[in-house]
XYZ file of C-alpha atoms in Angstrom:
222
model
C 0.152 0.065 -0.151
C 1.198 3.113 -0.508
C 2.216 5.457 2.581
C -0.185 8.199 2.043
C -3.362 7.332 -0.746
C -4.834 9.948 -2.507
C -8.370 9.504 -1.580
C -7.797 7.162 1.307
C -9.318 3.993 2.653
C -12.448 3.626 4.944
C -12.013 4.255 8.655
C -14.434 2.958 11.194
C -15.797 5.705 13.340
C -18.549 7.013 15.458
C -18.746 10.654 14.166
C -21.653 12.195 12.652
C -20.032 12.052 9.233
C -19.851 8.316 9.674
C -23.500 8.304 10.505
C -24.565 10.382 7.725
C -26.672 8.300 5.118
C -24.354 7.715 2.131
C -27.167 9.457 -0.344
C -26.399 12.690 1.693
C -22.602 12.043 1.397
C -22.735 11.829 -2.270
C -24.859 14.959 -2.527
C -22.696 17.013 -0.556
C -19.585 15.921 -2.473
C -21.362 16.477 -5.609
C -22.728 19.953 -4.749
C -19.145 21.382 -3.245
C -17.428 20.102 -6.309
C -19.773 21.520 -8.763
C -20.094 24.708 -7.204
C -16.390 25.323 -7.512
C -16.154 23.920 -11.083
C -19.008 25.577 -12.615
C -19.187 28.985 -11.022
C -15.176 29.172 -11.178
C -14.830 32.183 -8.887
C -11.932 32.293 -6.354
C -14.285 33.211 -3.484
C -16.711 30.240 -3.953
C -13.745 27.835 -4.755
C -11.877 28.790 -1.402
C -15.262 28.653 0.609
C -16.225 25.188 -0.448
C -12.683 24.069 -0.003
C -12.844 25.339 3.186
C -16.497 23.792 4.247
C -14.850 20.303 2.900
C -11.655 20.461 5.229
C -13.995 21.582 8.109
C -16.372 18.300 6.946
C -13.405 16.192 6.798
C -11.806 17.064 9.966
C -15.151 16.497 11.886
C -14.978 12.898 10.936
C -12.412 12.807 14.036
C -9.918 10.733 12.045
C -6.886 12.844 12.485
C -5.389 15.672 10.695
C -2.563 13.625 9.042
C -4.998 10.911 7.758
C -7.771 13.515 6.542
C -5.452 16.405 4.922
C -1.855 15.083 4.158
C -1.400 14.314 0.527
C 1.251 12.548 -1.562
C 4.042 14.585 -2.386
C 3.691 14.062 -6.019
C 0.476 15.895 -5.935
C 2.038 18.850 -4.371
C 4.287 19.043 -7.393
C 1.475 18.803 -9.906
C 0.202 21.706 -7.582
C 3.370 23.759 -7.990
C 3.244 23.097 -11.751
C -0.405 24.219 -12.210
C 0.424 27.263 -10.281
C 3.176 28.291 -12.277
C 1.573 27.832 -15.392
C -1.532 29.748 -14.610
C 0.649 32.710 -13.132
C 2.904 32.633 -16.158
C 0.281 32.357 -18.802
C -3.210 33.246 -17.151
C -3.676 35.044 -13.918
C -3.316 34.669 -10.077
C -6.984 34.759 -9.664
C -7.284 31.662 -12.139
C -4.327 29.798 -10.412
C -6.220 30.072 -7.344
C -9.585 28.808 -8.614
C -7.556 26.097 -10.379
C -5.796 24.920 -7.234
C -8.731 25.227 -4.705
C -11.036 23.137 -7.136
C -8.777 20.782 -7.454
C -8.373 20.181 -3.767
C -11.865 20.782 -3.074
C -12.651 17.626 -5.283
C -9.730 15.467 -3.873
C -10.924 16.373 -0.198
C -14.378 16.015 -1.018
C -14.086 12.585 -2.236
C -11.728 11.530 0.642
C -14.761 12.505 2.851
C -16.927 10.159 1.173
C -14.324 7.513 0.920
C -13.087 7.698 4.698
C -16.237 7.426 6.090
C -18.143 4.948 4.238
C -17.373 1.078 3.601
C -16.529 0.481 -0.062
C -19.495 -2.334 -0.394
C -21.813 0.622 0.967
C -20.282 2.909 -1.918
C -20.717 0.308 -4.573
C -24.279 -0.581 -3.692
C -25.363 3.178 -3.544
C -23.534 3.809 -6.908
C -25.320 0.698 -8.294
C -28.900 1.946 -7.084
C -28.069 5.412 -8.705
C -27.238 4.002 -11.893
C -30.557 1.798 -12.080
C -32.727 4.298 -13.645
C -30.253 4.749 -16.552
C -31.000 0.815 -17.835
C -33.538 2.907 -20.237
C -30.495 4.347 -22.149
C -28.804 0.982 -22.225
C -26.619 1.256 -19.040
C -26.065 -1.754 -16.890
C -25.858 -0.736 -13.138
C -23.979 -4.142 -12.169
C -21.243 -3.108 -14.728
C -21.128 0.511 -13.189
C -20.762 -1.209 -9.923
C -18.101 -3.623 -11.036
C -15.908 -0.886 -12.923
C -15.937 1.210 -9.740
C -14.947 -1.450 -7.480
C -12.158 -2.185 -9.811
C -11.158 1.332 -10.132
C -11.060 1.575 -6.154
C -8.903 -1.521 -5.854
C -6.613 -0.404 -8.979
C -5.783 3.054 -7.479
C -3.814 1.889 -4.276
C -2.110 -0.790 -6.381
C -0.742 1.812 -8.648
C 0.340 4.240 -5.855
C 1.825 1.459 -4.166
C 3.827 0.417 -7.391
C 5.396 4.264 -7.563
C 6.602 3.888 -4.089
C 8.236 0.510 -4.333
C 9.752 1.483 -8.014
C 11.055 4.893 -6.341
C 12.666 3.026 -3.406
C 14.208 0.553 -5.745
C 15.605 3.018 -7.728
C 17.116 4.962 -5.051
C 18.922 1.841 -3.768
C 20.394 1.472 -7.059
C 21.373 4.893 -7.278
C 18.891 5.698 -10.053
C 16.722 8.062 -8.428
C 17.076 10.528 -10.805
C 16.556 8.502 -13.771
C 13.116 8.999 -15.033
C 13.099 5.721 -17.596
C 14.177 3.577 -14.338
C 11.372 5.091 -12.142
C 8.387 5.149 -14.772
C 8.992 2.190 -16.946
C 8.494 -0.512 -14.540
C 5.417 1.102 -13.046
C 4.004 0.930 -16.604
C 4.945 -2.762 -17.041
C 3.249 -3.457 -13.706
C 0.271 -1.306 -14.367
C -0.246 -3.503 -17.949
C 0.402 -6.734 -15.949
C -2.089 -5.940 -13.296
C -4.704 -4.992 -15.861
C -3.959 -8.279 -17.718
C -4.645 -10.268 -14.503
C -7.737 -8.511 -13.522
C -9.077 -8.947 -17.252
C -8.137 -12.697 -16.818
C -9.656 -13.140 -13.250
C -13.134 -11.245 -14.776
C -13.105 -13.523 -17.722
C -12.613 -16.879 -16.020
C -15.873 -15.658 -13.937
C -17.637 -14.845 -17.044
C -17.739 -11.131 -15.994
C -17.731 -8.401 -18.642
C -19.050 -10.378 -21.379
C -22.427 -9.226 -22.772
C -23.182 -13.108 -24.020
C -20.858 -15.916 -23.857
C -20.690 -17.699 -27.298
C -19.212 -21.314 -27.206
C -18.865 -23.910 -30.165
C -22.473 -25.243 -29.386
C -23.767 -21.535 -29.766
C -21.770 -21.095 -33.166
C -23.156 -24.585 -34.464
C -26.648 -23.530 -33.444
C -26.272 -20.316 -35.350
C -24.887 -21.767 -38.474
C -27.967 -23.938 -38.576
C -30.555 -21.188 -38.116
C -28.850 -18.862 -40.832
C -30.715 -18.587 -43.895
C -29.174 -20.376 -47.078
C -27.399 -17.898 -49.530
């Protein structure tokens, strides 16, 4: 596991945020995130960010677990700030950074205080009305479950490869730090796909030899 996860993992607790219905948590997360992303005004973004931080801290899980983010995330933030200050404006830089932090902390509030099965069940339930447009709610839940499982694995890969490169004196070699992570990500994707196929998941309609023969017999002669 990564030393510091981006969205965190569920931590049991008895705070009012833990006891809040999952639908309310989803509503708060979307309301906070969309307010900053749609309005794009720095006072709104900062206010929504402050509210999400207060909400997250009220889960009583500790400042470190609630607010600390991976170092690579802050590197990305610094690059975004530099780009926006040079090519845009200070106000735009504040909006971009505040909205990014807002989305991460709002999602972390949801993930840290809600068990993964409850999250997936709520997502499947929310996707059920989309059956009318051809969306399979179970596939949505499966995709979300795979994503939640994959993120910690990939973050852990970055940590392991970085430590291995540093031990060999290659910590400044970008190829030595990136290429093993790519290889591990591809291998993980293949293993996940094989596991799903072995369980008959992810296929719309399994077709075997008997099915093909039946289809050939039923086909009209040319």
